Structure formats: structure tokens, C-alpha cells
PDB file of C-alpha atoms in Angstrom:
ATOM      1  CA  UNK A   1       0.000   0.000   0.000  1.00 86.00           C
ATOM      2  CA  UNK A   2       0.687   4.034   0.127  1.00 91.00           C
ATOM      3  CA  UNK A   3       3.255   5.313   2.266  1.00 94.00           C
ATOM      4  CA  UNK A   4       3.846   8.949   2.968  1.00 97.00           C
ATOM      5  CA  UNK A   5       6.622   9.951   4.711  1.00 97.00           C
ATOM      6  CA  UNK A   6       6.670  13.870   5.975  1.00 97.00           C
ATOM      7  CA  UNK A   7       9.600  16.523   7.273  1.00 97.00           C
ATOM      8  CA  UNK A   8      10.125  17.614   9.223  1.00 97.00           C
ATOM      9  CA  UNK A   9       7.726  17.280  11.692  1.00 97.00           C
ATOM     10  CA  UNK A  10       8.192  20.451  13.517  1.00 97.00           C
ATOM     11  CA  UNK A  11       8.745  23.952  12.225  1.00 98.00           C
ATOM     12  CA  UNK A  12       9.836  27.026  13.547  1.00 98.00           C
ATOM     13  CA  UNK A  13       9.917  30.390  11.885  1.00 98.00           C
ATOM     14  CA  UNK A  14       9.402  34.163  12.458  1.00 98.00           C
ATOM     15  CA  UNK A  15       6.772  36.358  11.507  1.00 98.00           C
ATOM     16  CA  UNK A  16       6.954  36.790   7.838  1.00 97.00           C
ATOM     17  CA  UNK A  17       9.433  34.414   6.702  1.00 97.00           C
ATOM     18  CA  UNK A  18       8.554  31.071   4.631  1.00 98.00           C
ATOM     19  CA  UNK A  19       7.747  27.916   5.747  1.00 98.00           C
ATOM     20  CA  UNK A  20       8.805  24.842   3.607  1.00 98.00           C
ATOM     21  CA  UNK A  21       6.946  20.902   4.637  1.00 98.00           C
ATOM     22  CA  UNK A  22       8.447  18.059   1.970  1.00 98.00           C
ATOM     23  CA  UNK A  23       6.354  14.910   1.482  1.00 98.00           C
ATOM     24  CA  UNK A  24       7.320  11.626   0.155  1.00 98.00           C
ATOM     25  CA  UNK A  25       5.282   8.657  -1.542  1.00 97.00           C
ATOM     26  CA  UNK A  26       5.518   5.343  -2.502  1.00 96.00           C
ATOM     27  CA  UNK A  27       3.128   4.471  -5.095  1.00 95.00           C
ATOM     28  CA  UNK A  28       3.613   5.411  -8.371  1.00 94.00           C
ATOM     29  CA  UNK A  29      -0.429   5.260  -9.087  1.00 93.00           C
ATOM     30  CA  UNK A  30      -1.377   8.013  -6.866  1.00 94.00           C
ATOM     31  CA  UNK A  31      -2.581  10.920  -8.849  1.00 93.00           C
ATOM     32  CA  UNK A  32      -4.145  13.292  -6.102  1.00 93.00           C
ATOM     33  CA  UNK A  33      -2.306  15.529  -3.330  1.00 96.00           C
ATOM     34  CA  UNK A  34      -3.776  17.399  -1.187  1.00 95.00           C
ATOM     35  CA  UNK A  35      -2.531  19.236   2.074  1.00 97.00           C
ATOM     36  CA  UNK A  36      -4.977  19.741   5.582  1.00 96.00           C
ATOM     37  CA  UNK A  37      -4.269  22.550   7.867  1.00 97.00           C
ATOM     38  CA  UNK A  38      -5.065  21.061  11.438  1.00 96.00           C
ATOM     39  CA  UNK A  39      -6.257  23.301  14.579  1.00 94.00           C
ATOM     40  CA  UNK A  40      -5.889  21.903  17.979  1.00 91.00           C
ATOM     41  CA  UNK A  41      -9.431  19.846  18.780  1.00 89.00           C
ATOM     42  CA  UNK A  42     -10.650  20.114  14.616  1.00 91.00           C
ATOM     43  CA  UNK A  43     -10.695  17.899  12.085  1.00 93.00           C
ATOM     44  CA  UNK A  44      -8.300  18.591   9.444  1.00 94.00           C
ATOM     45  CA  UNK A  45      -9.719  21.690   6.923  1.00 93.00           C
ATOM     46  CA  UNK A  46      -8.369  21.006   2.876  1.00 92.00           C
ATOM     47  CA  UNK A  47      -6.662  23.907   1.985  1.00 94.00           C
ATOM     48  CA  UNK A  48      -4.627  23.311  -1.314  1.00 94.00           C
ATOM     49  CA  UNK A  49      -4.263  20.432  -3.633  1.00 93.00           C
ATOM     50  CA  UNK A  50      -2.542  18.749  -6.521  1.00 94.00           C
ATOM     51  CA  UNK A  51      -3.189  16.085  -9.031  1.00 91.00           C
ATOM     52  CA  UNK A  52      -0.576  14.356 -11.088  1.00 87.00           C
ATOM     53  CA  UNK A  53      -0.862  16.062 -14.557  1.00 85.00           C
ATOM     54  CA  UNK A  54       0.597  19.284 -12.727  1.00 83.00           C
ATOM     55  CA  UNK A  55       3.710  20.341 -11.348  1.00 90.00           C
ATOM     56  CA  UNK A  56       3.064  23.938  -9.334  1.00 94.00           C
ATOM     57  CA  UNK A  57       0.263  25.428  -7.897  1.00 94.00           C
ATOM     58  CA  UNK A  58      -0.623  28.753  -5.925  1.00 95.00           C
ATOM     59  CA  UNK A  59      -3.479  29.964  -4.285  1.00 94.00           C
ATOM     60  CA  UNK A  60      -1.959  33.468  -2.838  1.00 95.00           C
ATOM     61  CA  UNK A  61       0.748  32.865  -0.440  1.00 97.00           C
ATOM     62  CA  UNK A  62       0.369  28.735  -0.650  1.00 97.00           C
ATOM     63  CA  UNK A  63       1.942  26.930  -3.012  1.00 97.00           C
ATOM     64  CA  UNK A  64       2.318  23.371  -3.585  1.00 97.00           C
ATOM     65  CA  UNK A  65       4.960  21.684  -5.986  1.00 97.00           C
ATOM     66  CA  UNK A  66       4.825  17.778  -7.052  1.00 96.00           C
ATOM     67  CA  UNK A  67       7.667  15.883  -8.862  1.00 95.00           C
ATOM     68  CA  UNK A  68       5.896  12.855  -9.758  1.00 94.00           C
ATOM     69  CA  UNK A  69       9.382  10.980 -11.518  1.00 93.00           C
ATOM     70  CA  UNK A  70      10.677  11.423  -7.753  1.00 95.00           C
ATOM     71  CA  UNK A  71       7.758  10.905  -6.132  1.00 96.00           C
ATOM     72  CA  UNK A  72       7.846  14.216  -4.031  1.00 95.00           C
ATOM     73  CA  UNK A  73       5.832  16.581  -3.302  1.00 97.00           C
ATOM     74  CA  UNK A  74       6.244  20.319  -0.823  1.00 98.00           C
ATOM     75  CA  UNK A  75       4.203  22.749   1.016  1.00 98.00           C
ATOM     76  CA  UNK A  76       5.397  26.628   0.636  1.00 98.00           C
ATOM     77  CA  UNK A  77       3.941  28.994   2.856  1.00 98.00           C
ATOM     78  CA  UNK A  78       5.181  32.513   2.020  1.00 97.00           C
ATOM     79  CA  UNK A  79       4.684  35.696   4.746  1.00 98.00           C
ATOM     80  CA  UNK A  80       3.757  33.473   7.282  1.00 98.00           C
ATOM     81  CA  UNK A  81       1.481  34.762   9.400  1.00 97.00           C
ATOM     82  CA  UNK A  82       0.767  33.526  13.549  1.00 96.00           C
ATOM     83  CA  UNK A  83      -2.754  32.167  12.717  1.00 96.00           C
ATOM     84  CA  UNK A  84      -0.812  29.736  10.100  1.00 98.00           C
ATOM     85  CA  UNK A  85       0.403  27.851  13.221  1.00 98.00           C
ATOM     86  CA  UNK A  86      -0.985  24.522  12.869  1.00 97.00           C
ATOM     87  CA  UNK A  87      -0.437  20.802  12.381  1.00 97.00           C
ATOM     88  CA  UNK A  88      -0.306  20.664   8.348  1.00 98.00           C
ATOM     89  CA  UNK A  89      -0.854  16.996   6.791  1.00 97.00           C
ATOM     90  CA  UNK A  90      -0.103  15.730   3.646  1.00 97.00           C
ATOM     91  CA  UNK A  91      -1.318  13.336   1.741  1.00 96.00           C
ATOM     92  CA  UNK A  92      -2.066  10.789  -1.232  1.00 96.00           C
ATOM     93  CA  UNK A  93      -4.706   9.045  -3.226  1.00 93.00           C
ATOM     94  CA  UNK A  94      -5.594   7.741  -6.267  1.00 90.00           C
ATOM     95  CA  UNK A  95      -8.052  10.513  -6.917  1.00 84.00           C
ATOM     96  CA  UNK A  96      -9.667  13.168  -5.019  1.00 80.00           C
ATOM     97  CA  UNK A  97     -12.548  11.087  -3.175  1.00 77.00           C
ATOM     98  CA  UNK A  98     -10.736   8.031  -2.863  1.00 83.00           C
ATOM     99  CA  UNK A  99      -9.028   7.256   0.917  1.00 87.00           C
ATOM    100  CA  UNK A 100      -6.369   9.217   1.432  1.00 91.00           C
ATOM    101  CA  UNK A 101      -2.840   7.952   2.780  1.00 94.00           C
ATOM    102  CA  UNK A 102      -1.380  10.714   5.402  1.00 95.00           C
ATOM    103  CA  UNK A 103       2.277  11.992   6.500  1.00 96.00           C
ATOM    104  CA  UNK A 104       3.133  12.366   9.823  1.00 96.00           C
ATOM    105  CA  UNK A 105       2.626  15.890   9.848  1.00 97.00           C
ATOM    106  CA  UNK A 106       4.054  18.748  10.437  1.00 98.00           C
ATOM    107  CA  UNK A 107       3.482  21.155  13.884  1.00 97.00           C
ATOM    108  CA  UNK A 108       4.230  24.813  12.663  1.00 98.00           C
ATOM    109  CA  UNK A 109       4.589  27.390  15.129  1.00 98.00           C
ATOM    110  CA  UNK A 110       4.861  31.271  13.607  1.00 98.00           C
ATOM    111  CA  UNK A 111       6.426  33.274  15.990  1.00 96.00           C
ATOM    112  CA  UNK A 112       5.134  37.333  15.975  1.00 92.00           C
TER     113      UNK A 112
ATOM    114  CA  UNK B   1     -19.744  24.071   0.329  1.00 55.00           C
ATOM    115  CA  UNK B   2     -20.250  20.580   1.510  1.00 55.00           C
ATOM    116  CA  UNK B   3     -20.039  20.069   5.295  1.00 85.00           C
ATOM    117  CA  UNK B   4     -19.265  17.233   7.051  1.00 93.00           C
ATOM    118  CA  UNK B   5     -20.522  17.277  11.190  1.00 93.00           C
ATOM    119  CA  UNK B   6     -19.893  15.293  13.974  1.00 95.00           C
ATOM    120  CA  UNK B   7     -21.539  14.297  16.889  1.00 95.00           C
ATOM    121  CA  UNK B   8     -20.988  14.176  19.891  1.00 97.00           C
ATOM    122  CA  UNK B   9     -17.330  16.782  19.843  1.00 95.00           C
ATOM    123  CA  UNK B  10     -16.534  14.816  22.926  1.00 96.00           C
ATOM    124  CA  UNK B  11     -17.637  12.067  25.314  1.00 97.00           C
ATOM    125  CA  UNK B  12     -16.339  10.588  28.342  1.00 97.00           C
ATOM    126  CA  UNK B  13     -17.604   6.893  29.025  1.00 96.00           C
ATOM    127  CA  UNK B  14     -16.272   4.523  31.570  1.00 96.00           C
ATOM    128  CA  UNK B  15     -14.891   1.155  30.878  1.00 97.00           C
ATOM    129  CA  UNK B  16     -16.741  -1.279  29.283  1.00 97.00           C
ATOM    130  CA  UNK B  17     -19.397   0.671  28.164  1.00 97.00           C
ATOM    131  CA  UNK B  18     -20.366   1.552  24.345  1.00 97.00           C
ATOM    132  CA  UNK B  19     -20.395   4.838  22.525  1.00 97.00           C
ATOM    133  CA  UNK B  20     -22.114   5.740  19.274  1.00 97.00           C
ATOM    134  CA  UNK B  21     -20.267   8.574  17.097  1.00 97.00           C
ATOM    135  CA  UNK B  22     -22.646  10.096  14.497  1.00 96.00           C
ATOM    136  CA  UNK B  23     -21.124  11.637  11.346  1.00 95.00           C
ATOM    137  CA  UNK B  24     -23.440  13.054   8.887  1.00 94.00           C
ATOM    138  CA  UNK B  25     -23.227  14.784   5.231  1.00 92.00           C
ATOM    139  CA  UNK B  26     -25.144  18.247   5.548  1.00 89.00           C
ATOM    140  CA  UNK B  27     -25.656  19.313   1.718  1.00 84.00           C
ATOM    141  CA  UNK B  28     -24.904  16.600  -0.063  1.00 85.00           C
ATOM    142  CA  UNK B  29     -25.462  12.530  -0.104  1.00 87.00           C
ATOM    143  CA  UNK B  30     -22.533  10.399   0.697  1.00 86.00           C
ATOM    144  CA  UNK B  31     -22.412   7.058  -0.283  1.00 84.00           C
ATOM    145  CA  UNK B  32     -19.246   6.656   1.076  1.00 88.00           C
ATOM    146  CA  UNK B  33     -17.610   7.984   3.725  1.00 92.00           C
ATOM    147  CA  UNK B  34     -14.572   7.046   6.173  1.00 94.00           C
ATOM    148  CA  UNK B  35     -13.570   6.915   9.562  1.00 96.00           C
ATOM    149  CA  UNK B  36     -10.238   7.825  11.022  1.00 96.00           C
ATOM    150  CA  UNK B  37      -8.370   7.532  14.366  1.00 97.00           C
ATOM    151  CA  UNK B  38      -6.116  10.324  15.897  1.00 95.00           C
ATOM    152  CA  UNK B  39      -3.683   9.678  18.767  1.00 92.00           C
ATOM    153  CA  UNK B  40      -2.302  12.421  20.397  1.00 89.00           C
ATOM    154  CA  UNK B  41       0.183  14.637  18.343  1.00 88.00           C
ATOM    155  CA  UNK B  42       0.093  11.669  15.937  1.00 92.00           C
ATOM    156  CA  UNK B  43      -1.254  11.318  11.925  1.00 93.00           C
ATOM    157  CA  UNK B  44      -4.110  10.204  11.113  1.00 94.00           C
ATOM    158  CA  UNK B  45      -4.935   6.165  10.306  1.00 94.00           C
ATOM    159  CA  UNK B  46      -7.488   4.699   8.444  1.00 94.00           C
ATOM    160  CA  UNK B  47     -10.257   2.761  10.536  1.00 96.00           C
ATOM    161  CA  UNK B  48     -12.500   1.843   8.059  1.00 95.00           C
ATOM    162  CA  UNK B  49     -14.812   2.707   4.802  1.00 93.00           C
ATOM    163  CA  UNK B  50     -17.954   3.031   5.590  1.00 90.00           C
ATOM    164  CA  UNK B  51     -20.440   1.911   2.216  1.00 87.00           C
ATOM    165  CA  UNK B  52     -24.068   3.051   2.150  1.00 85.00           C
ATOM    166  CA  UNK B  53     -26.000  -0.572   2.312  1.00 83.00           C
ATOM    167  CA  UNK B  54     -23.650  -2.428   2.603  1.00 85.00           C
ATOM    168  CA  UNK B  55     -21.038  -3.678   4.905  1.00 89.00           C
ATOM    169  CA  UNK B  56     -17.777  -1.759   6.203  1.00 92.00           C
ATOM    170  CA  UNK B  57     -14.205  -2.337   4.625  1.00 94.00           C
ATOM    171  CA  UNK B  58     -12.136  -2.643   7.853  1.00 96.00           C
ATOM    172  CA  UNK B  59      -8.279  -2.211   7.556  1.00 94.00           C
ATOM    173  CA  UNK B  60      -5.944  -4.515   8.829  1.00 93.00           C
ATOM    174  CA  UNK B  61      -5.600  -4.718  12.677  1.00 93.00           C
ATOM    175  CA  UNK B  62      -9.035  -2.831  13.040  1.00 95.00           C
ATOM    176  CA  UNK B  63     -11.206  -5.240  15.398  1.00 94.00           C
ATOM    177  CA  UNK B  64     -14.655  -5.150  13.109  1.00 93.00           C
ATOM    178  CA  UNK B  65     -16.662  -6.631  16.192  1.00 95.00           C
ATOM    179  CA  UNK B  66     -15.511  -4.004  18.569  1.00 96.00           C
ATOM    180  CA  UNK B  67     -15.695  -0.743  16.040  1.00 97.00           C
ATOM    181  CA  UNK B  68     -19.228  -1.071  14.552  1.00 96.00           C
ATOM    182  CA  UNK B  69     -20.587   0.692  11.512  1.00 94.00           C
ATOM    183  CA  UNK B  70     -23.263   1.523  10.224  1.00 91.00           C
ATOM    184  CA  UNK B  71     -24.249   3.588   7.348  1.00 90.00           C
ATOM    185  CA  UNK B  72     -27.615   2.754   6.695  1.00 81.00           C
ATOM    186  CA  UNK B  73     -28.652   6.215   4.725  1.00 89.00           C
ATOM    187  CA  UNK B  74     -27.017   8.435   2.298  1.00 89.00           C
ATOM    188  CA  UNK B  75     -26.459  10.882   4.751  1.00 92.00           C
ATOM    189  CA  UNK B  76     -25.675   9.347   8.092  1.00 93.00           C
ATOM    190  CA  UNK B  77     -22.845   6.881   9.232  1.00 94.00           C
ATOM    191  CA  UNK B  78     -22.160   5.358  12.891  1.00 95.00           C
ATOM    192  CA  UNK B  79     -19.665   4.404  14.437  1.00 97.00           C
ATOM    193  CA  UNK B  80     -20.163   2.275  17.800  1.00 97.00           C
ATOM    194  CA  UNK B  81     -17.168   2.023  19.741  1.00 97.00           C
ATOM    195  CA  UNK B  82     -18.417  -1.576  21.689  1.00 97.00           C
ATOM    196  CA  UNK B  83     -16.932  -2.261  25.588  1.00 96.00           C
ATOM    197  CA  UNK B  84     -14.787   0.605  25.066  1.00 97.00           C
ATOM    198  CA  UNK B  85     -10.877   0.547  27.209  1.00 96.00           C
ATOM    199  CA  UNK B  86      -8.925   3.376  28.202  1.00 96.00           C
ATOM    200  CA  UNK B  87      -6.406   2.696  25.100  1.00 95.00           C
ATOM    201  CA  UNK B  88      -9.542   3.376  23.260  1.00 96.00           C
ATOM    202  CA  UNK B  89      -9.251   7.250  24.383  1.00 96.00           C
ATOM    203  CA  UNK B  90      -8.653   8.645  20.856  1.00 96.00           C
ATOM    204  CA  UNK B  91      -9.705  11.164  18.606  1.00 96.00           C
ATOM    205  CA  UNK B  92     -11.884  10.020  15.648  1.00 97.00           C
ATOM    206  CA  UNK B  93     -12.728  11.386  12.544  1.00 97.00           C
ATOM    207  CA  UNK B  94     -15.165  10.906   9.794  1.00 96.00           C
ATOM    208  CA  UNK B  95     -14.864  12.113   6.046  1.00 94.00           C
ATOM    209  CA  UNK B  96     -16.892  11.844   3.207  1.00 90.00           C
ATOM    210  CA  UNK B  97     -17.039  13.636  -0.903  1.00 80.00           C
ATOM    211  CA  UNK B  98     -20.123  14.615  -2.920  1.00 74.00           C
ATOM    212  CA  UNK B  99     -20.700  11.988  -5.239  1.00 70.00           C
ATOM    213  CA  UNK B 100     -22.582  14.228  -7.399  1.00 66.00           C
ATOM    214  CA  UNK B 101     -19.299  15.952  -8.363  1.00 59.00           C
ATOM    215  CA  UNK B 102     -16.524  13.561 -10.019  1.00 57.00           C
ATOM    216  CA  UNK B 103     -13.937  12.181  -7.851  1.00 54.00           C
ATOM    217  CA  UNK B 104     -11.336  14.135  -9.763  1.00 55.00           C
ATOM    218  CA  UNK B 105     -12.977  17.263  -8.468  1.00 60.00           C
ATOM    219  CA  UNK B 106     -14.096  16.839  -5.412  1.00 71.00           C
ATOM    220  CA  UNK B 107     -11.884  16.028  -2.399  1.00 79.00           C
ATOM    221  CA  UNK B 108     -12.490  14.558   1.215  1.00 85.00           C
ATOM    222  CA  UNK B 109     -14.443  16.985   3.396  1.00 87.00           C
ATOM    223  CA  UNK B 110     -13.958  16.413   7.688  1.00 92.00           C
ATOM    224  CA  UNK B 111     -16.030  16.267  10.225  1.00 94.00           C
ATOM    225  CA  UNK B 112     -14.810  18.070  13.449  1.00 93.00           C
ATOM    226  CA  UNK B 113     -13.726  14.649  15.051  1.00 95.00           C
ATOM    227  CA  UNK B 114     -15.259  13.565  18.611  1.00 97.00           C
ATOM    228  CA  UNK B 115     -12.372  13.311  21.640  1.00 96.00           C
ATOM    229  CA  UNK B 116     -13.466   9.889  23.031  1.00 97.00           C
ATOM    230  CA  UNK B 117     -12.057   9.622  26.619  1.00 97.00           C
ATOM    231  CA  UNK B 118     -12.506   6.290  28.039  1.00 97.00           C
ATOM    232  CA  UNK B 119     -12.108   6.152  32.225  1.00 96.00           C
TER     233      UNK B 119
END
């Protein structure tokens, strides 16, 4: 089966700077990406993702990039803000509404 | 958009008793949805998918007899946590899609997970 290995798994940066999460996968047949933003005591909230025929995309200041040959894909966060600290989860599927595979995630703390 | 809610948010049930977790599809019909544990500060693992009329797909090492599921409408899945332990305690998670949009468009939505605390 999937396996989806994420670093690191905590992240520290200040106000403003960029914030950088790398995923890994396993299988080759998984066509859908998408990252969760976690808040302590909520279920995980969707809030970019990428499927297979694309390498880059951005959606103001997040941007995710997949290289599907080396079976990676990263998070960029640009002017991080404090209410970006979160857990942030990645993961992988065969499509979008299939069961998705997670990483480990990621706690990221924005410091003002 | 399609929402996804959970109930109870949290429940605290003594040893050996059974608790029922509702998760529910508000806008949309889901003919499939799944369930997911949460340990503390840990990922999240696959429990089970939950199939409208018919029976639950149960990954390995997930006791079918003690996790119980039901999803016996299109908008409404259960799952019954049976004689429930303290290693139970966990945080659990439902998610479903909108079938009425193609899988390559339309992703997982979450519940808000319930924070099962077992004494």
C-alpha cells in the first residue's frame, strides 16, 4: 500500500518568513495531493491540492509543488502569518474522493 | 460548500461501556464515507470505509466486532465504539465527498472529530 513519509515534523519560523513541509510517496499510481491545515481539537480543513498532470500550484501565499518521476511533493507557505500555526498533513490518493494515505505531519509554530 | 458534522465533539464513558459517534453529510449525499483515528500529536490512520447498504471495509488490525458501523442512509454513518478501554481514548474522525461531483474534483471533506475519553 501508500506510504507517505513527511519533514520535518516540527517547524519554527518568524513572523513573515517562509515555511517549507516536503512529502514523500511510494506508489507510483497516486494521482491526487492534497494538504490539511489542522487546529488543535478540529478535524483537518483542505486547503490546497494537486493532481498528477501538474507540477506547481498557488493559491496566494500557498503553493504546492509535485515531482511525480521522484515521487515528491512540498508545502510553501510565504509571509507566514501567527494564525498559520498549525499541524499541516499531507497526503495521497488515487483521486480526489478516494481514501487518502497521510504523512506524519508537520506542527508549525509562527512566531510574531 | 459541503459540510461534514460530527456528533458528539466529545464524550467521556467509563470502561466497558459503548459509545455511538454520528457523522453526517449536511448538503450533499454520501455514499461513502470514512472513519479515522487520531492519537495524540500523531497522523491520522485509516479505521475503516464506511459503504451506504452495505457492509464496512475494515483495515488490517481494526477489530470489526468491537468498532461497529453503520451507514444505513445516504447521509448518516455510525460508528459504535463496543466495551470501550482506556487505550480506546482517541480522537476520531469521519470524512466523506459529494458523489454528485466527479472524484477528480471533489476532495475529502472532515467532520470536526469527537475526543473519546474512556475512564
Amino acid at each position: 500500500g501508500e506510504n507517505v513519509e513527511q519533514h520535518p515534523s516540527t517547524l519554527s519560523v518568524q513572523e513573515g518568513d517562509s515555511a517549507v513541509i516536503k512529502c514523500t510517496y511510494s506508489d507510483s499510481a497516486s494521482n491526487y495531493f492534497p494538504w490539511y491545515k489542522q487546529e488543535l481539537g478540529k478535524g483537518p480543513q483542505l486547503i490546497i491540492d494537486i493532481r498528477s498532470n501538474v507540477g506547481e500550484k498557488k493559491d496566494q501565499r500557498i503553493a504546492v509543488t509535485l515531482n511525480k518521476t521522484a515521487k515528491h511533493f512540498s508545502l510553501h507557505i510565504t509571509e507566514t502569518q501567527p494564525e498559520d500555526s498549525a499541524v499541516y498533513f499531507c497526503a495521497a490518493s488515487l483521486s480526489a474522493g478516494n481514501m487518502l494515505t497521510f504523512g506524519g505531519g508537520t506542527r508549525l509554530m509562527v512566531k510574531p | 460548500g459541503a459540510v461534514v458534522s460530527q456528533h458528539p465533539s466529545r464524550v467521556i464513558c467509563k470502561s466497558g461501556t459503548s459509545v455511538k459517534i454520528e457523522c453526517r453529510s449536511l448538503d450533499f449525499q454520501a455514499t461513502t464515507m470514512f472513519w479515522y483515528r487520531q492519537f495524540p500529536k500523531q497522523s491520522l490512520m485509516l479505521m475503516a470505509t464506511s459503504n451506504e447498504g452495505s457492509k464496512a471495509t475494515y483495515e488490517q488490525g481494526v477489530e470489526k466486532d468491537k468498532f461497529l458501523i453503520n451507514h444505513a442512509s445516504l447521509t448518516l454513518s455510525t460508528l459504535t465504539v463496543t466495551s470501550a478501554h482506556p487505550e480506546d481514548s482517541s480522537f476520531y474522525i469521519c470524512s466523506a465527498r459529494d458523489p454528485g461531483r466527479s472524484s477528480y474534483n471533489s476532495p475529502l471533506h472532515f467532520g470536526n472529530g469527537t475526543r473519546l475519553t474512556v475512564t
